Short mmCIF file of C-alpha atoms in Angstrom, two decimals:
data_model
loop_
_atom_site.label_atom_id
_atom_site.label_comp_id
_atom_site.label_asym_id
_atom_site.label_seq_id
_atom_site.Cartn_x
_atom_site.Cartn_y
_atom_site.Cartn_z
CA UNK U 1 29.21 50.06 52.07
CA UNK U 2 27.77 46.26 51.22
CA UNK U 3 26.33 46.00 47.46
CA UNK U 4 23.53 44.48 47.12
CA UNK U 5 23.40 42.38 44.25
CA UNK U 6 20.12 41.80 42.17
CA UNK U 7 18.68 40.42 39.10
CA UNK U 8 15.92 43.07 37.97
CA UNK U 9 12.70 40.76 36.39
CA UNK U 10 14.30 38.56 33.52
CA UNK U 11 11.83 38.88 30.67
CA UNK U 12 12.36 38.21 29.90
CA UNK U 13 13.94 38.38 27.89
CA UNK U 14 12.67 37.54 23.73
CA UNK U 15 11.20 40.37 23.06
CA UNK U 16 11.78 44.79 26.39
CA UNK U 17 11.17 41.49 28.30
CA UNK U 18 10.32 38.53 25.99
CA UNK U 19 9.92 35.10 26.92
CA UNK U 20 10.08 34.01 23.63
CA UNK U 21 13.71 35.96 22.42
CA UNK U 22 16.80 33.23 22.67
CA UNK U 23 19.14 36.20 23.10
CA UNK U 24 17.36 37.89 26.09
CA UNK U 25 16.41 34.77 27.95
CA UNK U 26 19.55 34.66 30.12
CA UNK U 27 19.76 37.79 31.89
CA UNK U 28 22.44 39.54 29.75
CA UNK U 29 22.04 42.79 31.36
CA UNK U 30 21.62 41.06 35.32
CA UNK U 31 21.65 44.35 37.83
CA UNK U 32 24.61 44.27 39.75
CA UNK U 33 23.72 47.26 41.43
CA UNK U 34 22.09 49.10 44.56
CA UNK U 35 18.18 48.77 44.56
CA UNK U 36 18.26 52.30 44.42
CA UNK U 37 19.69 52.64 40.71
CA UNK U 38 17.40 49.56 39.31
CA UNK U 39 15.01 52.13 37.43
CA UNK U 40 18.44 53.86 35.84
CA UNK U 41 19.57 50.47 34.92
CA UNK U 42 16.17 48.85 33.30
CA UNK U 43 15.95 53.18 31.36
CA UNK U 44 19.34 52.16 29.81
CA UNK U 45 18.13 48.03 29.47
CA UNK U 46 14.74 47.98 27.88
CA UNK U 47 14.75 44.29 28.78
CA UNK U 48 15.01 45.01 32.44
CA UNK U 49 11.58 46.32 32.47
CA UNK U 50 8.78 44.66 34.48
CA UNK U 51 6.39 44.77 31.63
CA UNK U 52 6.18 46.29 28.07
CA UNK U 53 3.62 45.90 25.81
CA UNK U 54 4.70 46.95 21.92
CA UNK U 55 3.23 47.12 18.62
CA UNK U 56 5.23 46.75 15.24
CA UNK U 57 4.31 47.41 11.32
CA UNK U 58 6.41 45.67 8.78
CA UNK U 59 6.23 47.44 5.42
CA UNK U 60 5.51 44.72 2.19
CA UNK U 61 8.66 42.35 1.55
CA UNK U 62 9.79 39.91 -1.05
CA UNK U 63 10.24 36.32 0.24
CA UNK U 64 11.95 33.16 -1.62
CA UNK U 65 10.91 29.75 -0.34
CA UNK U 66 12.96 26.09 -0.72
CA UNK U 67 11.48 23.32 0.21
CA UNK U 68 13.98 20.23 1.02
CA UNK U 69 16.22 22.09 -0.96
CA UNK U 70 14.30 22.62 -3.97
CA UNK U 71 12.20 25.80 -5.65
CA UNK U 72 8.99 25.91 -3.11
CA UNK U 73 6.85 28.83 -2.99
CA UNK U 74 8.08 33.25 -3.32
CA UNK U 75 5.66 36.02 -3.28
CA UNK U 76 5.13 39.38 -0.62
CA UNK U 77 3.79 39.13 2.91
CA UNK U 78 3.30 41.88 5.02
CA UNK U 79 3.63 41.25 9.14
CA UNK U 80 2.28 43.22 12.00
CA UNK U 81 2.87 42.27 15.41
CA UNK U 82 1.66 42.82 18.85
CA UNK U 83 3.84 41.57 22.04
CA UNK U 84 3.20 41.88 25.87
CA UNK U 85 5.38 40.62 28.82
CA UNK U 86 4.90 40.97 32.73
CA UNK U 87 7.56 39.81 34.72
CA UNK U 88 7.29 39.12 38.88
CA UNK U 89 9.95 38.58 41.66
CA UNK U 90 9.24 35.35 43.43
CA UNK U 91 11.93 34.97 45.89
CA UNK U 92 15.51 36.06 46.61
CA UNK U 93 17.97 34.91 49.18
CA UNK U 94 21.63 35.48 49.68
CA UNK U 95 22.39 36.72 46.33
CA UNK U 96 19.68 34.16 44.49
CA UNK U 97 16.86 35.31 42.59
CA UNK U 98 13.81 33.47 41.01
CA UNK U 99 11.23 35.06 38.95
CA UNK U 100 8.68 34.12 36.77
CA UNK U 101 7.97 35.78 32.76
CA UNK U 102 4.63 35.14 30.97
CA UNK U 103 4.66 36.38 27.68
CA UNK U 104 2.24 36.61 24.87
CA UNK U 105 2.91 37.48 21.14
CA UNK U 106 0.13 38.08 18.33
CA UNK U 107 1.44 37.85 14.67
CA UNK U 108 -0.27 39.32 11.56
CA UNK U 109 0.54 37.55 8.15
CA UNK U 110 -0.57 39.49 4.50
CA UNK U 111 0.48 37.02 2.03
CA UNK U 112 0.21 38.25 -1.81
CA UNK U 113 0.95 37.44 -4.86
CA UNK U 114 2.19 33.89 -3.71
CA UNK U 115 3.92 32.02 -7.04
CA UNK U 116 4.10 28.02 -6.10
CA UNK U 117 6.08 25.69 -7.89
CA UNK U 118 5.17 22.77 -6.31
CA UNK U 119 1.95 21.38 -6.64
CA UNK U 120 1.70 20.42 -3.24
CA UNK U 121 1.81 21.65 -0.74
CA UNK U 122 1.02 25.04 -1.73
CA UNK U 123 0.89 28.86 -0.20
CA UNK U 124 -2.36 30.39 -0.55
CA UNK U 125 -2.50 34.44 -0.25
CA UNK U 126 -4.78 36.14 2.05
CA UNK U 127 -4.39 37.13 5.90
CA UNK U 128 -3.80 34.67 8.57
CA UNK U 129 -3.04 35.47 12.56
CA UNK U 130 -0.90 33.09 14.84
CA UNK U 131 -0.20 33.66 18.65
CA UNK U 132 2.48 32.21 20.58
CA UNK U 133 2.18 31.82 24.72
CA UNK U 134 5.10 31.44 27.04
CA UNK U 135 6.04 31.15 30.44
CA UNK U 136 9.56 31.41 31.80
CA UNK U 137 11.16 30.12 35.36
CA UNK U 138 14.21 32.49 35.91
CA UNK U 139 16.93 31.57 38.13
CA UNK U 140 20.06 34.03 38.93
CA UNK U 141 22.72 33.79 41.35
CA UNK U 142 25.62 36.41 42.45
CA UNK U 143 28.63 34.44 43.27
CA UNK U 144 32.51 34.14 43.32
CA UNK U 145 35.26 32.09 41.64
CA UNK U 146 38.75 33.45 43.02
CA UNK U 147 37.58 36.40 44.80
CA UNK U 148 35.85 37.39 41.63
CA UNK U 149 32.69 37.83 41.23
CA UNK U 150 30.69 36.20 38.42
CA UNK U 151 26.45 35.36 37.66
CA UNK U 152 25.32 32.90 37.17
CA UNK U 153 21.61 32.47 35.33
CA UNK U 154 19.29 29.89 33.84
CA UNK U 155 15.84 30.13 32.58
CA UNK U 156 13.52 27.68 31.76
CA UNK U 157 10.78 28.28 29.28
CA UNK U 158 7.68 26.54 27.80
CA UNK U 159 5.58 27.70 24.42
CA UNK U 160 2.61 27.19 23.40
CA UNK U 161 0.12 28.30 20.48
CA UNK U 162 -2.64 27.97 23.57
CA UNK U 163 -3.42 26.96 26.81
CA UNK U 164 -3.96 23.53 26.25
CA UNK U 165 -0.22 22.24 25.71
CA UNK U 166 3.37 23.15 25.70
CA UNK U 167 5.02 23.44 22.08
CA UNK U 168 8.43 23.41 23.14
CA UNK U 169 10.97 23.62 26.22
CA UNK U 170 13.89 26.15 25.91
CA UNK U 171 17.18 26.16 28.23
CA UNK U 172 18.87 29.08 28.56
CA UNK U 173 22.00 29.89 30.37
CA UNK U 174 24.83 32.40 31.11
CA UNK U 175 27.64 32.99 32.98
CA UNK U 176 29.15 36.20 33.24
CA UNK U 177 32.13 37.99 35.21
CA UNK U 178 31.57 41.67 36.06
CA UNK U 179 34.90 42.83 35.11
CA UNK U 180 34.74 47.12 35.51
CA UNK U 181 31.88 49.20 37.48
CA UNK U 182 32.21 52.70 38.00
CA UNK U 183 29.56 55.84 37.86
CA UNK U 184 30.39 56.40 33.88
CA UNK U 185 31.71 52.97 32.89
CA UNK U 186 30.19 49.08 33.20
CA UNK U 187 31.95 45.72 31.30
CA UNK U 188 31.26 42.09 31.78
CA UNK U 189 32.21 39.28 29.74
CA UNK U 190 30.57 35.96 29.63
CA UNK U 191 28.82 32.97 27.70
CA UNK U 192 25.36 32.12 26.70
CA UNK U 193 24.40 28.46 26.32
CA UNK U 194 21.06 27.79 24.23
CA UNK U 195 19.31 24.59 24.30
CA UNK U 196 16.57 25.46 21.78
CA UNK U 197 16.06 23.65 18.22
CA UNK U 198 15.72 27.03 16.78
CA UNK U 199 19.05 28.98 17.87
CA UNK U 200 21.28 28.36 14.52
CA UNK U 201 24.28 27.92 17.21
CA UNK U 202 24.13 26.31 20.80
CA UNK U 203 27.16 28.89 22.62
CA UNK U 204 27.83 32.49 21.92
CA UNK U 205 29.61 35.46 24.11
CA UNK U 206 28.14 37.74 25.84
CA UNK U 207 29.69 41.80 25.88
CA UNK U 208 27.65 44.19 28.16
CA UNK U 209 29.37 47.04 27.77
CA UNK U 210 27.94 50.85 29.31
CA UNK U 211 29.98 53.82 29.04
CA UNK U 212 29.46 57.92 29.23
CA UNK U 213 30.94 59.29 26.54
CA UNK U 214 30.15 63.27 27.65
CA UNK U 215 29.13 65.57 29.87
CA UNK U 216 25.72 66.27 28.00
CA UNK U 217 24.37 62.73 28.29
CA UNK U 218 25.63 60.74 25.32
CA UNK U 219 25.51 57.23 26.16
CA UNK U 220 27.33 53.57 24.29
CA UNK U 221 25.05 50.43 25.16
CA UNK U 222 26.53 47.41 24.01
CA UNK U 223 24.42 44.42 24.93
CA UNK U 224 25.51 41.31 22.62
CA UNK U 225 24.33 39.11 21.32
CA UNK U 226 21.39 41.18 22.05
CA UNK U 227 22.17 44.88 20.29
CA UNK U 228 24.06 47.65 20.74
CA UNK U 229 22.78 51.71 20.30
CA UNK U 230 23.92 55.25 21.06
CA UNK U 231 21.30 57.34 23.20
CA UNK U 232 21.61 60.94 23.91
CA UNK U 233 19.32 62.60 26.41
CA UNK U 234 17.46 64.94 25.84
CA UNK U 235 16.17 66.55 29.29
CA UNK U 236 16.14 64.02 32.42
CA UNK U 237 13.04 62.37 31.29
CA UNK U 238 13.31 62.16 27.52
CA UNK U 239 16.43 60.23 25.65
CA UNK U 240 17.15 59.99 21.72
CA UNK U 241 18.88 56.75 20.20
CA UNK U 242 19.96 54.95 17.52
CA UNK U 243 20.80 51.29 17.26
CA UNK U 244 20.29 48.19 16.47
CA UNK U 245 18.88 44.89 17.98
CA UNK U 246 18.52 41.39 17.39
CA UNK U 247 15.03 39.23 18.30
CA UNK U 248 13.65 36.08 17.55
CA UNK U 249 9.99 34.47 16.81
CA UNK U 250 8.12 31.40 16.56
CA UNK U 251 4.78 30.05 15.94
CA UNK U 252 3.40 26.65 15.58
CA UNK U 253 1.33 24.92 13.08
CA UNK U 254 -0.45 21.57 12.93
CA UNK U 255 -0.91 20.17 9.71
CA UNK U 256 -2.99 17.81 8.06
CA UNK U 257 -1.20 17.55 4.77
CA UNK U 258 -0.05 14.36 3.94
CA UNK U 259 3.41 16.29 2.09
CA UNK U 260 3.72 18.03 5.75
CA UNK U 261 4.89 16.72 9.14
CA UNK U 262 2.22 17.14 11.21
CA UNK U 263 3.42 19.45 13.75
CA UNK U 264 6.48 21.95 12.96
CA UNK U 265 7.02 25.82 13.48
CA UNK U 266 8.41 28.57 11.86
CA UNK U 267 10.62 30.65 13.49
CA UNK U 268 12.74 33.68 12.35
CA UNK U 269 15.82 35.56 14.00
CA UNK U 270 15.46 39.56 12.77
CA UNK U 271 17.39 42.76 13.13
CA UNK U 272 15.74 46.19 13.52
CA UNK U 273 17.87 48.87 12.88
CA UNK U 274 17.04 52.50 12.87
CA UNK U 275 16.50 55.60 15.48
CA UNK U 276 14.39 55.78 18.49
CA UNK U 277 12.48 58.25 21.03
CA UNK U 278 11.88 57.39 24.66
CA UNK U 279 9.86 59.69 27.21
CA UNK U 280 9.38 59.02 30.88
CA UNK U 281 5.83 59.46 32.33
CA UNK U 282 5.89 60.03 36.02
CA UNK U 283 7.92 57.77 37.83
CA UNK U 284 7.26 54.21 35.82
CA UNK U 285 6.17 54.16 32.62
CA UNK U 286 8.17 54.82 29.58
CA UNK U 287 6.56 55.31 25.98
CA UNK U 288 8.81 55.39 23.05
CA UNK U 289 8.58 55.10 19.18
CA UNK U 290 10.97 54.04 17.00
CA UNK U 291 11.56 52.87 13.35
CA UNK U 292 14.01 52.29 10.78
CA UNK U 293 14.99 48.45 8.87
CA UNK U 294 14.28 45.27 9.06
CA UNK U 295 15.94 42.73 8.10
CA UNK U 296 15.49 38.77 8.71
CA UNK U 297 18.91 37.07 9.22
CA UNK U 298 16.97 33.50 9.00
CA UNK U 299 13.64 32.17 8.76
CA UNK U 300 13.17 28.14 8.78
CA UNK U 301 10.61 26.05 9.76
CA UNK U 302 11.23 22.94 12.03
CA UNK U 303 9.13 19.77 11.82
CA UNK U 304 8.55 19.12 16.15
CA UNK U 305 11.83 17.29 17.52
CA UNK U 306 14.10 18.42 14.77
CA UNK U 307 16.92 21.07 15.24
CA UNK U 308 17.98 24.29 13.31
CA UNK U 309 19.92 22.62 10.20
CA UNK U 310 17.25 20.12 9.66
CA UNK U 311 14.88 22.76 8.83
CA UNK U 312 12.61 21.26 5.82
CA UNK U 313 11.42 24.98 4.52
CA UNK U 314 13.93 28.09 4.39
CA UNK U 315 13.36 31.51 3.83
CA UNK U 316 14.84 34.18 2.20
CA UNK U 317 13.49 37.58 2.16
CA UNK U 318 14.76 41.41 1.87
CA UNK U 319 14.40 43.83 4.29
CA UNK U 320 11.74 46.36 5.05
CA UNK U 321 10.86 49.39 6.85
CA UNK U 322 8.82 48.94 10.19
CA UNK U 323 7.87 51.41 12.32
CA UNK U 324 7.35 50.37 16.74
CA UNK U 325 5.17 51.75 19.40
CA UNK U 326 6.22 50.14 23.31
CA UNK U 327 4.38 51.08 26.35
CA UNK U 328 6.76 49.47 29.21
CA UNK U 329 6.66 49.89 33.06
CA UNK U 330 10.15 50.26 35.28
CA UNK U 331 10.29 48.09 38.55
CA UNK U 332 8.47 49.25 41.44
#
């Protein structure tokens, strides 16, 4: 029997599907598989889903800020954030997709207890709220080198803090060769190229990895650079996991302090790490908690047309707890 190779609704990717994530934006997980086992597929791949929306509290954390290398600004913030994704099929044609991601992220800021030692510029405490808009372009083809098969994928994504313009174009791209596929056991093996001014490194490899470790439903994901977990199911609708996963942010400022460039971003690359529950409602819609740590690997903010190591502010801060609600939707 002919396989029918796919590419199930790329956020995606950053973050379930999000536009914005560097490590999901290049169909890591692409569905080499019958049409018939895309819902098993995006129930093991949260970032195969056609649309998620999720909600995340960050417990209070210390943070340390330098500013061109000297003592800037430390103090506690605490974040809450609210992300949504819907992802559409636009056309596919002997083994090409296209599809199209918009994506839309609301961040919460609590800054206390802010201690400057500059005198300018300065971090004031109180709340604050920045959203981030993006649309991605997805491309995907099946093909061969050498009678083996490989896919290929790019996606093409704009951001914005609003309608009015784009803050920044990202290129993303993979290629990856399906190298095992059987009922209890999937590897590929790959690259992902990153064109983005906030990924700390432009190439890194890509390990899917899937395999059954039992008879009573214990499951190893490995999705990297994106995460790996172990999930155990529960009953055919409800799953256990625990894991971890990597996802990145941004959001834009303009600025009309003279000690500031005018435009720059700040943008962060974070772990969560912790359990998980999952529960399938009807056919399509998945709910699922989860909680655990947080930790940020970087945080640096980019003045617009500079790159990752000429960040002008950098970050440090410890990790917290955070707890996650996600609503998502399987394809249909």
């Amino acid at each position: 029997m002919k396989i029918k190779f796919i590419v199930i609704g790329m956020l995606f990717c950053s973050t379930g599907t999000y536009a914005q994530n560097m490590f999901s934006m290049s169909s890591l997980h692409p569905a080499d598989t019958l049409r018939s086992e895309s819902q098993e597929q995006a129930l093991r791949y949260p970032s195969l889903r056609q649309a998620s929306v999720t909600a995340d509290l960050f417990g209070s954390g210390h943070f340390d800020s330098k500013l061109n290398g000297k003592d800037f600004s430390s103090g506690k913030v605490r974040t809450a954030r609210i992300s949504s994704s819907f992802s559409v099929p636009i056309s596919s044609w002997n083994g090409n997709v296209i599809g199209a991601t918009i994506y839309h992220n609301e961040q919460f800021f609590d800054i206390r207890e802010a201690d400057n030692q500059l005198a300018a510029p300065r971090v004031n405490t109180g709340n604050m709220s920045k959203s981030t808009l993006g649309l991605s372009l997805n491309f995907s083809r099946m093909g061969a080198i050498f009678h083996t098969p490989v896919i290929y994928s790019a996606v093409f994504t704009g951001l914005s803090d609003n309608l009015s313009a784009v803050r920044r174009f990202n290129f993303n791209g993979s290629v990856v060769f399906p190298l095992k596929r059987t009922a209890d056991e999937y590897l590929s093996l790959g690259a992902l190229v990153q064109i983005d001014p906030s990924a700390p490194v432009p190439v890194l490899p890509v390990i899917n990895y899937f395999r059954k470790l039992n008879s009573s439903g214990l499951q190893l994901i490995i999705g990297l650079p994106q995460g790996a977990s172990l999930k155990q199911a529960l009953s055919p609708k409800a799953w256990i996991y625990v894991g971890s996963a990597a996802n990145t942010y941004a959001s834009f400022y303009t600025s009309g302090d003279p000690t500031l460039p005018k435009r720059f971003s700040h943008n962060t690359i974070e772990f969560k790490t912790g359990p998980g529950f999952e529960y399938l409602l009807g056919k399509c819609v998945v709910i699922g908690v989860s909680g655990g740590i947080n930790s940020i690997a970087s945080a640096r903010t980019i003045a617009k047309g500079s790159r990752y190591d000429d960040a002008f502010v950098k970050t440090t801060g410890k990790s917290v707890p955070y707890g996650e609600f996600r609503i998502s939707l399987l394809p249909f």
